[in-house]
Short mmCIF file of N, CA and C in Angstrom, two decimals:
data_model
loop_
_atom_site.label_atom_id
_atom_site.label_comp_id
_atom_site.label_asym_id
_atom_site.label_seq_id
_atom_site.Cartn_x
_atom_site.Cartn_y
_atom_site.Cartn_z
N UNK A 1 -14.51 18.13 -7.51
CA UNK A 1 -13.84 16.92 -8.00
C UNK A 1 -14.57 15.69 -7.45
N UNK A 2 -15.00 14.83 -8.34
CA UNK A 2 -15.72 13.63 -7.94
C UNK A 2 -14.75 12.45 -7.83
N UNK A 3 -14.82 11.74 -6.72
CA UNK A 3 -13.97 10.56 -6.56
C UNK A 3 -14.62 9.62 -5.54
N UNK A 4 -14.20 8.36 -5.56
CA UNK A 4 -14.70 7.39 -4.59
C UNK A 4 -13.64 7.23 -3.51
N UNK A 5 -13.92 7.69 -2.31
CA UNK A 5 -12.93 7.61 -1.23
C UNK A 5 -12.54 6.17 -0.89
N UNK A 6 -11.29 6.01 -0.55
CA UNK A 6 -10.78 4.72 -0.08
C UNK A 6 -10.77 4.80 1.45
N UNK A 7 -11.69 4.07 2.07
CA UNK A 7 -11.79 4.08 3.52
C UNK A 7 -11.37 2.72 4.08
N UNK A 8 -10.37 2.72 4.93
CA UNK A 8 -9.90 1.48 5.56
C UNK A 8 -10.48 1.40 6.97
N UNK A 9 -11.24 0.33 7.22
CA UNK A 9 -11.88 0.14 8.52
C UNK A 9 -11.15 -0.98 9.27
N UNK A 10 -10.46 -0.63 10.33
CA UNK A 10 -9.76 -1.62 11.15
C UNK A 10 -10.66 -1.99 12.33
N UNK A 11 -11.06 -3.27 12.37
CA UNK A 11 -12.03 -3.71 13.37
C UNK A 11 -11.51 -4.78 14.30
N UNK A 12 -11.88 -4.66 15.55
CA UNK A 12 -11.63 -5.71 16.53
C UNK A 12 -12.42 -6.95 16.11
N UNK A 13 -11.84 -8.12 16.30
CA UNK A 13 -12.48 -9.39 15.96
C UNK A 13 -13.87 -9.49 16.59
N UNK A 14 -14.00 -9.05 17.81
CA UNK A 14 -15.26 -9.20 18.54
C UNK A 14 -16.33 -8.22 18.07
N UNK A 15 -15.94 -7.00 17.71
CA UNK A 15 -16.94 -6.04 17.26
C UNK A 15 -17.32 -6.26 15.80
N UNK A 16 -16.46 -6.94 15.05
CA UNK A 16 -16.73 -7.14 13.62
C UNK A 16 -17.18 -8.55 13.28
N UNK A 17 -17.20 -9.43 14.27
CA UNK A 17 -17.50 -10.84 14.02
C UNK A 17 -18.80 -11.04 13.25
N UNK A 18 -19.86 -10.40 13.70
CA UNK A 18 -21.15 -10.56 13.05
C UNK A 18 -21.15 -9.88 11.68
N UNK A 19 -20.43 -8.76 11.59
CA UNK A 19 -20.36 -8.04 10.32
C UNK A 19 -19.68 -8.89 9.26
N UNK A 20 -18.62 -9.59 9.67
CA UNK A 20 -17.91 -10.48 8.75
C UNK A 20 -18.82 -11.63 8.34
N UNK A 21 -19.60 -12.12 9.31
CA UNK A 21 -20.51 -13.23 9.02
C UNK A 21 -21.57 -12.84 8.00
N UNK A 22 -21.91 -11.56 7.99
CA UNK A 22 -22.91 -11.07 7.04
C UNK A 22 -22.38 -11.18 5.60
N UNK A 23 -21.07 -11.14 5.46
CA UNK A 23 -20.47 -11.21 4.13
C UNK A 23 -20.56 -9.87 3.42
N UNK A 24 -19.78 -9.71 2.37
CA UNK A 24 -19.72 -8.44 1.66
C UNK A 24 -21.07 -8.02 1.09
N UNK A 25 -21.80 -8.97 0.48
CA UNK A 25 -23.10 -8.65 -0.09
C UNK A 25 -24.08 -8.19 0.97
N UNK A 26 -24.08 -8.90 2.10
CA UNK A 26 -24.99 -8.54 3.18
C UNK A 26 -24.70 -7.16 3.73
N UNK A 27 -23.41 -6.83 3.85
CA UNK A 27 -23.02 -5.52 4.35
C UNK A 27 -23.44 -4.42 3.39
N UNK A 28 -23.19 -4.62 2.10
CA UNK A 28 -23.53 -3.61 1.10
C UNK A 28 -25.03 -3.36 1.07
N UNK A 29 -25.79 -4.45 1.18
CA UNK A 29 -27.26 -4.31 1.17
C UNK A 29 -27.75 -3.55 2.39
N UNK A 30 -26.97 -3.64 3.47
CA UNK A 30 -27.35 -2.94 4.71
C UNK A 30 -26.90 -1.49 4.70
N UNK A 31 -26.19 -1.10 3.64
CA UNK A 31 -25.76 0.29 3.52
C UNK A 31 -24.29 0.55 3.74
N UNK A 32 -23.50 -0.52 3.92
CA UNK A 32 -22.06 -0.33 4.09
C UNK A 32 -21.51 0.23 2.78
N UNK A 33 -20.84 1.39 2.84
CA UNK A 33 -20.44 2.09 1.61
C UNK A 33 -19.40 1.38 0.73
N UNK A 34 -19.57 1.60 -0.56
CA UNK A 34 -18.57 1.12 -1.53
C UNK A 34 -17.29 1.91 -1.27
N UNK A 35 -16.17 1.27 -1.41
CA UNK A 35 -14.91 1.96 -1.17
C UNK A 35 -14.41 1.80 0.26
N UNK A 36 -15.26 1.22 1.12
CA UNK A 36 -14.84 0.96 2.50
C UNK A 36 -14.42 -0.50 2.61
N UNK A 37 -13.24 -0.73 3.16
CA UNK A 37 -12.68 -2.08 3.25
C UNK A 37 -12.45 -2.45 4.72
N UNK A 38 -12.94 -3.64 5.10
CA UNK A 38 -12.77 -4.09 6.48
C UNK A 38 -11.45 -4.85 6.65
N UNK A 39 -10.69 -4.44 7.64
CA UNK A 39 -9.44 -5.12 8.01
C UNK A 39 -9.65 -5.67 9.42
N UNK A 40 -9.76 -6.97 9.53
CA UNK A 40 -10.09 -7.59 10.81
C UNK A 40 -8.84 -7.79 11.67
N UNK A 41 -8.95 -7.45 12.95
CA UNK A 41 -7.84 -7.59 13.90
C UNK A 41 -8.25 -8.50 15.05
N UNK A 42 -7.29 -9.17 15.66
CA UNK A 42 -7.61 -10.00 16.82
C UNK A 42 -8.02 -9.11 17.99
N UNK A 43 -7.48 -7.89 18.00
CA UNK A 43 -7.83 -6.88 19.02
C UNK A 43 -7.42 -5.53 18.46
N UNK A 44 -8.21 -4.50 18.72
CA UNK A 44 -7.85 -3.17 18.21
C UNK A 44 -6.53 -2.70 18.80
N UNK A 45 -6.18 -3.24 19.98
CA UNK A 45 -4.91 -2.88 20.61
C UNK A 45 -3.70 -3.37 19.85
N UNK A 46 -3.90 -4.29 18.90
CA UNK A 46 -2.81 -4.81 18.08
C UNK A 46 -2.45 -3.84 16.95
N UNK A 47 -3.33 -2.90 16.68
CA UNK A 47 -3.10 -1.95 15.59
C UNK A 47 -2.00 -0.97 15.96
N UNK A 48 -0.94 -0.96 15.16
CA UNK A 48 0.21 -0.09 15.41
C UNK A 48 0.09 1.21 14.61
N UNK A 49 0.75 2.24 15.10
CA UNK A 49 0.77 3.53 14.41
C UNK A 49 1.33 3.35 13.00
N UNK A 50 2.38 2.53 12.88
CA UNK A 50 3.01 2.30 11.57
C UNK A 50 2.03 1.68 10.57
N UNK A 51 1.13 0.82 11.06
CA UNK A 51 0.14 0.18 10.18
C UNK A 51 -0.86 1.21 9.67
N UNK A 52 -1.27 2.12 10.54
CA UNK A 52 -2.22 3.17 10.15
C UNK A 52 -1.58 4.08 9.11
N UNK A 53 -0.35 4.49 9.38
CA UNK A 53 0.35 5.38 8.44
C UNK A 53 0.57 4.69 7.09
N UNK A 54 0.84 3.38 7.14
CA UNK A 54 1.04 2.61 5.92
C UNK A 54 -0.23 2.60 5.09
N UNK A 55 -1.39 2.56 5.76
CA UNK A 55 -2.67 2.57 5.06
C UNK A 55 -2.82 3.88 4.27
N UNK A 56 -2.43 4.99 4.89
CA UNK A 56 -2.49 6.28 4.20
C UNK A 56 -1.48 6.33 3.06
N UNK A 57 -0.30 5.77 3.28
CA UNK A 57 0.72 5.75 2.24
C UNK A 57 0.25 4.97 1.01
N UNK A 58 -0.55 3.92 1.26
CA UNK A 58 -1.02 3.08 0.16
C UNK A 58 -2.28 3.61 -0.52
N UNK A 59 -2.73 4.79 -0.08
CA UNK A 59 -3.86 5.41 -0.78
C UNK A 59 -5.15 5.59 -0.02
N UNK A 60 -5.17 5.28 1.27
CA UNK A 60 -6.40 5.48 2.05
C UNK A 60 -6.67 6.98 2.19
N UNK A 61 -7.94 7.35 2.03
CA UNK A 61 -8.34 8.74 2.22
C UNK A 61 -8.85 8.96 3.64
N UNK A 62 -9.24 7.87 4.27
CA UNK A 62 -9.74 7.94 5.64
C UNK A 62 -9.58 6.59 6.31
N UNK A 63 -9.48 6.62 7.63
CA UNK A 63 -9.33 5.38 8.41
C UNK A 63 -10.30 5.39 9.59
N UNK A 64 -11.03 4.29 9.75
CA UNK A 64 -11.90 4.10 10.91
C UNK A 64 -11.34 2.96 11.74
N UNK A 65 -11.27 3.16 13.03
CA UNK A 65 -10.83 2.09 13.92
C UNK A 65 -12.02 1.78 14.84
N UNK A 66 -12.43 0.53 14.85
CA UNK A 66 -13.59 0.13 15.66
C UNK A 66 -13.14 -0.90 16.70
N UNK A 67 -13.34 -0.55 17.96
CA UNK A 67 -12.95 -1.45 19.04
C UNK A 67 -14.06 -1.62 20.06
N UNK A 68 -13.82 -2.46 21.03
CA UNK A 68 -14.81 -2.69 22.09
C UNK A 68 -14.91 -1.45 22.99
N UNK A 69 -15.99 -1.34 23.77
CA UNK A 69 -16.05 -0.28 24.78
C UNK A 69 -14.84 -0.43 25.71
N UNK A 70 -14.30 0.68 26.15
CA UNK A 70 -13.08 0.66 26.97
C UNK A 70 -13.20 -0.27 28.18
N UNK A 71 -14.35 -0.28 28.83
CA UNK A 71 -14.50 -1.11 30.03
C UNK A 71 -14.93 -2.54 29.74
N UNK A 72 -15.04 -2.89 28.44
CA UNK A 72 -15.47 -4.24 28.08
C UNK A 72 -14.53 -4.92 27.08
N UNK A 73 -13.31 -4.42 27.02
CA UNK A 73 -12.34 -4.99 26.08
C UNK A 73 -11.96 -6.41 26.51
N UNK A 74 -12.01 -7.33 25.57
CA UNK A 74 -11.69 -8.73 25.85
C UNK A 74 -10.24 -8.87 26.33
N UNK A 75 -9.38 -7.99 25.83
CA UNK A 75 -7.96 -8.02 26.21
C UNK A 75 -7.61 -6.91 27.20
N UNK A 76 -8.60 -6.48 27.95
CA UNK A 76 -8.47 -5.51 29.03
C UNK A 76 -8.12 -4.09 28.58
N UNK A 77 -6.89 -3.89 28.08
CA UNK A 77 -6.42 -2.54 27.75
C UNK A 77 -6.36 -2.28 26.24
N UNK A 78 -6.81 -3.23 25.44
CA UNK A 78 -6.67 -3.11 23.99
C UNK A 78 -7.29 -1.86 23.41
N UNK A 79 -8.53 -1.57 23.78
CA UNK A 79 -9.23 -0.40 23.24
C UNK A 79 -8.56 0.90 23.64
N UNK A 80 -8.03 0.93 24.87
CA UNK A 80 -7.34 2.13 25.33
C UNK A 80 -6.06 2.37 24.53
N UNK A 81 -5.32 1.29 24.29
CA UNK A 81 -4.08 1.42 23.50
C UNK A 81 -4.41 1.94 22.10
N UNK A 82 -5.45 1.37 21.51
CA UNK A 82 -5.84 1.78 20.16
C UNK A 82 -6.23 3.25 20.14
N UNK A 83 -6.98 3.69 21.15
CA UNK A 83 -7.42 5.08 21.23
C UNK A 83 -6.23 6.04 21.32
N UNK A 84 -5.22 5.66 22.09
CA UNK A 84 -4.02 6.50 22.23
C UNK A 84 -3.29 6.61 20.89
N UNK A 85 -3.21 5.49 20.17
CA UNK A 85 -2.51 5.48 18.88
C UNK A 85 -3.27 6.27 17.82
N UNK A 86 -4.58 6.17 17.85
CA UNK A 86 -5.40 6.94 16.91
C UNK A 86 -5.22 8.43 17.18
N UNK A 87 -5.17 8.81 18.45
CA UNK A 87 -4.96 10.21 18.82
C UNK A 87 -3.61 10.71 18.32
N UNK A 88 -2.60 9.85 18.42
CA UNK A 88 -1.25 10.22 17.97
C UNK A 88 -1.23 10.45 16.46
N UNK A 89 -1.90 9.57 15.71
CA UNK A 89 -1.94 9.72 14.25
C UNK A 89 -2.77 10.94 13.87
N UNK A 90 -3.87 11.16 14.57
CA UNK A 90 -4.73 12.32 14.31
C UNK A 90 -3.92 13.62 14.44
N UNK A 91 -3.12 13.67 15.51
CA UNK A 91 -2.29 14.85 15.76
C UNK A 91 -1.24 15.02 14.66
N UNK A 92 -0.63 13.90 14.25
CA UNK A 92 0.40 13.94 13.20
C UNK A 92 -0.19 14.41 11.88
N UNK A 93 -1.38 13.91 11.54
CA UNK A 93 -2.03 14.32 10.28
C UNK A 93 -2.36 15.80 10.30
N UNK A 94 -2.76 16.28 11.48
CA UNK A 94 -3.10 17.70 11.63
C UNK A 94 -1.86 18.55 11.42
N UNK A 95 -0.74 18.12 12.01
CA UNK A 95 0.51 18.87 11.90
C UNK A 95 1.04 18.86 10.46
N UNK A 96 0.77 17.78 9.73
CA UNK A 96 1.22 17.67 8.34
C UNK A 96 0.29 18.40 7.37
N UNK A 97 -0.82 18.88 7.90
CA UNK A 97 -1.76 19.61 7.04
C UNK A 97 -2.68 18.70 6.24
N UNK A 98 -2.73 17.41 6.60
CA UNK A 98 -3.57 16.46 5.87
C UNK A 98 -4.98 16.39 6.44
N UNK A 99 -5.13 16.86 7.68
CA UNK A 99 -6.45 16.84 8.31
C UNK A 99 -6.60 15.70 9.29
N UNK A 100 -6.67 16.03 10.57
CA UNK A 100 -6.80 15.01 11.60
C UNK A 100 -8.13 14.27 11.55
N UNK A 101 -9.12 14.88 10.88
CA UNK A 101 -10.44 14.24 10.79
C UNK A 101 -10.47 13.05 9.84
N UNK A 102 -9.35 12.76 9.23
CA UNK A 102 -9.29 11.60 8.32
C UNK A 102 -9.22 10.28 9.09
N UNK A 103 -9.07 10.37 10.38
CA UNK A 103 -9.05 9.14 11.19
C UNK A 103 -9.95 9.32 12.40
N UNK A 104 -10.67 8.27 12.74
CA UNK A 104 -11.59 8.33 13.88
C UNK A 104 -11.71 6.95 14.51
N UNK A 105 -11.94 6.93 15.82
CA UNK A 105 -12.15 5.64 16.49
C UNK A 105 -13.53 5.60 17.12
N UNK A 106 -14.16 4.43 17.00
CA UNK A 106 -15.47 4.21 17.61
C UNK A 106 -15.40 2.99 18.53
N UNK A 107 -16.17 3.03 19.60
CA UNK A 107 -16.23 1.91 20.54
C UNK A 107 -17.63 1.32 20.49
N UNK A 108 -17.74 0.09 20.02
CA UNK A 108 -19.04 -0.55 19.87
C UNK A 108 -19.11 -1.87 20.62
N UNK A 109 -20.31 -2.22 21.03
CA UNK A 109 -20.55 -3.50 21.69
C UNK A 109 -20.35 -4.63 20.68
N UNK A 110 -20.21 -5.84 21.18
CA UNK A 110 -20.07 -6.99 20.30
C UNK A 110 -21.36 -7.22 19.52
N UNK A 111 -21.22 -7.80 18.34
CA UNK A 111 -22.40 -8.08 17.53
C UNK A 111 -22.50 -7.13 16.36
N UNK A 112 -23.57 -7.25 15.62
CA UNK A 112 -23.75 -6.43 14.42
C UNK A 112 -24.71 -5.29 14.74
N UNK A 113 -24.22 -4.07 14.68
CA UNK A 113 -25.04 -2.91 15.02
C UNK A 113 -25.10 -1.94 13.84
N UNK A 114 -26.18 -1.19 13.75
CA UNK A 114 -26.29 -0.17 12.69
C UNK A 114 -25.15 0.84 12.80
N UNK A 115 -24.65 1.03 14.05
CA UNK A 115 -23.57 2.00 14.26
C UNK A 115 -22.29 1.60 13.52
N UNK A 116 -22.12 0.29 13.32
CA UNK A 116 -20.92 -0.18 12.62
C UNK A 116 -20.92 0.36 11.19
N UNK A 117 -22.06 0.25 10.54
CA UNK A 117 -22.21 0.76 9.17
C UNK A 117 -22.19 2.28 9.17
N UNK A 118 -22.83 2.86 10.18
CA UNK A 118 -22.90 4.32 10.27
C UNK A 118 -21.51 4.94 10.41
N UNK A 119 -20.63 4.26 11.14
CA UNK A 119 -19.26 4.75 11.33
C UNK A 119 -18.55 4.92 9.99
N UNK A 120 -18.68 3.90 9.13
CA UNK A 120 -18.04 3.95 7.81
C UNK A 120 -18.70 5.01 6.93
N UNK A 121 -20.02 5.14 7.03
CA UNK A 121 -20.74 6.12 6.21
C UNK A 121 -20.37 7.55 6.58
N UNK A 122 -20.22 7.79 7.88
CA UNK A 122 -19.84 9.13 8.35
C UNK A 122 -18.46 9.50 7.84
N UNK A 123 -17.52 8.54 7.93
CA UNK A 123 -16.16 8.81 7.44
C UNK A 123 -16.17 9.03 5.94
N UNK A 124 -16.99 8.27 5.22
CA UNK A 124 -17.09 8.41 3.77
C UNK A 124 -17.57 9.81 3.40
N UNK A 125 -18.62 10.27 4.06
CA UNK A 125 -19.17 11.61 3.79
C UNK A 125 -18.17 12.70 4.16
N UNK A 126 -17.48 12.50 5.26
CA UNK A 126 -16.50 13.48 5.71
C UNK A 126 -15.36 13.62 4.70
N UNK A 127 -14.87 12.48 4.22
CA UNK A 127 -13.75 12.49 3.27
C UNK A 127 -14.19 13.06 1.92
N UNK A 128 -15.42 12.81 1.53
CA UNK A 128 -15.94 13.38 0.28
C UNK A 128 -15.87 14.90 0.32
N UNK A 129 -16.12 15.47 1.50
CA UNK A 129 -16.05 16.92 1.66
C UNK A 129 -14.60 17.41 1.70
N UNK A 130 -13.74 16.62 2.33
CA UNK A 130 -12.33 17.00 2.46
C UNK A 130 -11.55 16.83 1.17
N UNK A 131 -11.96 15.86 0.36
CA UNK A 131 -11.24 15.56 -0.88
C UNK A 131 -10.23 14.45 -0.66
N UNK A 132 -9.55 14.04 -1.73
CA UNK A 132 -8.57 12.94 -1.64
C UNK A 132 -7.45 13.26 -0.66
N UNK A 133 -6.89 12.24 -0.08
CA UNK A 133 -5.76 12.42 0.83
C UNK A 133 -4.56 12.97 0.07
N UNK A 134 -3.87 13.95 0.64
CA UNK A 134 -2.68 14.50 -0.03
C UNK A 134 -1.56 13.48 -0.18
N UNK A 135 -1.65 12.39 0.58
CA UNK A 135 -0.62 11.35 0.50
C UNK A 135 -0.80 10.47 -0.73
N UNK A 136 -1.99 10.48 -1.31
CA UNK A 136 -2.28 9.62 -2.47
C UNK A 136 -1.23 9.78 -3.56
N UNK A 137 -1.10 10.99 -4.09
CA UNK A 137 -0.16 11.24 -5.19
C UNK A 137 1.27 11.41 -4.69
N UNK A 138 1.41 12.00 -3.50
CA UNK A 138 2.75 12.27 -2.97
C UNK A 138 3.51 10.99 -2.67
N UNK A 139 2.81 9.98 -2.18
CA UNK A 139 3.48 8.75 -1.76
C UNK A 139 3.57 7.71 -2.87
N UNK A 140 2.80 7.87 -3.95
CA UNK A 140 2.79 6.84 -5.00
C UNK A 140 4.17 6.62 -5.63
N UNK A 141 4.89 7.69 -6.03
CA UNK A 141 6.23 7.46 -6.61
C UNK A 141 7.17 6.76 -5.64
N UNK A 142 7.07 7.11 -4.35
CA UNK A 142 7.92 6.50 -3.33
C UNK A 142 7.58 5.02 -3.19
N UNK A 143 6.27 4.73 -3.14
CA UNK A 143 5.82 3.34 -2.99
C UNK A 143 6.21 2.51 -4.21
N UNK A 144 6.04 3.10 -5.42
CA UNK A 144 6.39 2.39 -6.65
C UNK A 144 7.88 2.09 -6.71
N UNK A 145 8.69 3.08 -6.30
CA UNK A 145 10.14 2.91 -6.32
C UNK A 145 10.56 1.82 -5.34
N UNK A 146 9.94 1.83 -4.16
CA UNK A 146 10.27 0.82 -3.14
C UNK A 146 9.88 -0.58 -3.61
N UNK A 147 8.72 -0.66 -4.28
CA UNK A 147 8.25 -1.95 -4.78
C UNK A 147 9.16 -2.47 -5.88
N UNK A 148 9.59 -1.56 -6.76
CA UNK A 148 10.48 -1.93 -7.86
C UNK A 148 11.83 -2.39 -7.32
N UNK A 149 12.34 -1.68 -6.33
CA UNK A 149 13.62 -2.02 -5.72
C UNK A 149 13.54 -3.39 -5.04
N UNK A 150 12.41 -3.63 -4.34
CA UNK A 150 12.22 -4.91 -3.65
C UNK A 150 12.20 -6.05 -4.65
N UNK A 151 11.59 -5.81 -5.82
CA UNK A 151 11.53 -6.83 -6.87
C UNK A 151 12.91 -7.15 -7.42
N UNK A 152 13.73 -6.11 -7.63
CA UNK A 152 15.09 -6.30 -8.15
C UNK A 152 15.96 -7.06 -7.16
N UNK A 153 15.82 -6.71 -5.87
CA UNK A 153 16.63 -7.37 -4.84
C UNK A 153 16.27 -8.84 -4.72
N UNK A 154 14.98 -9.14 -4.88
CA UNK A 154 14.53 -10.54 -4.81
C UNK A 154 15.11 -11.33 -5.97
N UNK A 155 15.07 -10.73 -7.18
CA UNK A 155 15.61 -11.39 -8.37
C UNK A 155 17.12 -11.60 -8.23
N UNK A 156 17.79 -10.61 -7.65
CA UNK A 156 19.24 -10.69 -7.46
C UNK A 156 19.60 -11.84 -6.52
N UNK A 157 18.81 -12.00 -5.46
CA UNK A 157 19.06 -13.07 -4.50
C UNK A 157 18.88 -14.44 -5.13
N UNK A 158 17.88 -14.54 -6.01
CA UNK A 158 17.61 -15.81 -6.69
C UNK A 158 18.77 -16.20 -7.58
N UNK A 159 19.36 -15.19 -8.28
CA UNK A 159 20.50 -15.44 -9.18
C UNK A 159 21.76 -15.76 -8.39
N UNK A 160 21.96 -15.04 -7.28
CA UNK A 160 23.19 -15.20 -6.50
C UNK A 160 23.20 -16.47 -5.66
N UNK A 161 22.06 -16.97 -5.32
CA UNK A 161 21.98 -18.13 -4.43
C UNK A 161 22.70 -19.37 -4.97
N UNK A 162 22.47 -19.78 -6.25
CA UNK A 162 23.19 -20.96 -6.76
C UNK A 162 24.69 -20.75 -6.79
N UNK A 163 25.12 -19.52 -7.15
CA UNK A 163 26.55 -19.22 -7.22
C UNK A 163 27.18 -19.30 -5.83
N UNK A 164 26.45 -18.79 -4.85
CA UNK A 164 26.95 -18.83 -3.47
C UNK A 164 27.05 -20.26 -2.97
N UNK A 165 26.07 -21.08 -3.36
CA UNK A 165 26.07 -22.48 -2.94
C UNK A 165 27.26 -23.22 -3.55
N UNK A 166 27.55 -22.93 -4.84
CA UNK A 166 28.66 -23.56 -5.55
C UNK A 166 29.99 -23.17 -4.91
N UNK A 167 30.09 -21.89 -4.55
CA UNK A 167 31.30 -21.38 -3.92
C UNK A 167 31.52 -22.04 -2.56
N UNK A 168 30.41 -22.25 -1.84
CA UNK A 168 30.49 -22.88 -0.53
C UNK A 168 30.99 -24.32 -0.63
N UNK A 169 30.52 -25.04 -1.65
CA UNK A 169 30.95 -26.43 -1.86
C UNK A 169 32.43 -26.48 -2.21
N UNK A 170 32.89 -25.55 -3.09
CA UNK A 170 34.30 -25.48 -3.48
C UNK A 170 35.18 -25.18 -2.29
N UNK A 171 34.71 -24.28 -1.43
CA UNK A 171 35.48 -23.90 -0.25
C UNK A 171 35.64 -25.08 0.69
N UNK A 172 34.57 -25.86 0.83
CA UNK A 172 34.62 -27.04 1.69
C UNK A 172 35.60 -28.08 1.16
N UNK A 173 35.61 -28.26 -0.18
CA UNK A 173 36.51 -29.22 -0.81
C UNK A 173 37.96 -28.81 -0.62
N UNK A 174 38.22 -27.49 -0.79
CA UNK A 174 39.57 -26.97 -0.65
C UNK A 174 40.06 -27.12 0.79
N UNK A 175 39.14 -26.90 1.72
CA UNK A 175 39.50 -27.01 3.14
C UNK A 175 39.76 -28.45 3.53
N UNK A 176 39.10 -29.37 2.86
CA UNK A 176 39.24 -30.79 3.20
C UNK A 176 40.58 -31.36 2.75
N UNK A 177 41.15 -30.86 1.63
CA UNK A 177 42.41 -31.39 1.09
C UNK A 177 43.60 -31.18 2.02
N UNK A 178 43.86 -29.96 2.51
CA UNK A 178 44.99 -29.77 3.43
C UNK A 178 44.85 -30.61 4.68
N UNK A 179 43.61 -30.78 5.13
CA UNK A 179 43.38 -31.58 6.33
C UNK A 179 43.82 -33.01 6.11
N UNK A 180 43.61 -33.54 4.89
CA UNK A 180 44.02 -34.92 4.56
C UNK A 180 45.52 -35.07 4.57
N UNK A 181 46.24 -34.08 4.03
CA UNK A 181 47.70 -34.13 3.99
C UNK A 181 48.27 -34.06 5.40
N UNK A 182 47.69 -33.21 6.20
CA UNK A 182 48.17 -33.05 7.57
C UNK A 182 47.99 -34.34 8.36
N UNK A 183 46.96 -35.08 8.05
CA UNK A 183 46.69 -36.33 8.77
C UNK A 183 47.71 -37.41 8.41
N UNK A 184 48.21 -37.40 7.15
CA UNK A 184 49.16 -38.43 6.70
C UNK A 184 50.56 -38.20 7.26
N UNK A 185 50.96 -36.95 7.45
CA UNK A 185 52.32 -36.62 7.88
C UNK A 185 52.71 -37.28 9.20
N UNK A 186 51.90 -37.19 10.25
CA UNK A 186 52.28 -37.82 11.51
C UNK A 186 52.40 -39.34 11.41
N UNK A 187 51.61 -39.97 10.55
CA UNK A 187 51.66 -41.43 10.38
C UNK A 187 53.01 -41.85 9.83
N UNK A 188 53.50 -41.12 8.78
CA UNK A 188 54.80 -41.42 8.16
C UNK A 188 55.93 -41.23 9.16
N UNK A 189 55.82 -40.16 9.95
CA UNK A 189 56.85 -39.84 10.92
C UNK A 189 56.95 -40.94 11.98
N UNK A 190 55.80 -41.42 12.42
CA UNK A 190 55.76 -42.48 13.42
C UNK A 190 56.35 -43.76 12.87
N UNK A 191 56.15 -44.05 11.58
CA UNK A 191 56.67 -45.26 10.94
C UNK A 191 58.18 -45.21 10.90
N UNK A 192 58.75 -44.02 10.64
CA UNK A 192 60.21 -43.88 10.58
C UNK A 192 60.84 -44.12 11.95
N UNK A 193 60.15 -43.58 12.96
CA UNK A 193 60.67 -43.77 14.32
C UNK A 193 60.69 -45.25 14.68
N UNK A 194 59.67 -45.93 14.23
CA UNK A 194 59.58 -47.36 14.51
C UNK A 194 60.70 -48.12 13.80
N UNK A 195 61.09 -47.66 12.60
CA UNK A 195 62.12 -48.33 11.80
C UNK A 195 63.49 -48.19 12.45
N UNK A 196 63.75 -47.06 13.08
CA UNK A 196 65.05 -46.81 13.70
C UNK A 196 65.28 -47.74 14.88
N UNK A 197 64.19 -48.04 15.58
CA UNK A 197 64.30 -48.96 16.71
C UNK A 197 64.60 -50.37 16.21
#
């Protein structure tokens, strides 16, 4: 089965800075594979397990996480945190039968290195051998349903908002009327007392 793998590359700002500066054309000319998409992060340690899983849910066949060397992380523990999370996802994918090799982490020095492109190429070749992610078709109906539901709820809120605002104004007006009557009663009573004297 021939297909173009969807590879999501999550990169630390510092390790991808020069790669981003090269621009898409520059990267492709250097051999960065088609189908690989760079997602830039302020630090690889900011990448959450839920974000990685979401990437697979949305159709990723493979994920590469690129961070600084463990002992040179700008945010001290960022690369270590990312490595632990990648290991957790790798284990989960293995247990689900999707293949733990669909995710990998690399530690690269700052700047633009051939290894940056090589990381994406290796994942691309690996996924081509493994085939499409089993989550591609399995998660599409769920994702479509969630998206459709989100659209309906948004439309419902837009329709209900003016009605709710109108109701709020009416409620305020109704609440203001009894308050006015209550204020007049003590004044009349005081006037009568004054008349008796």
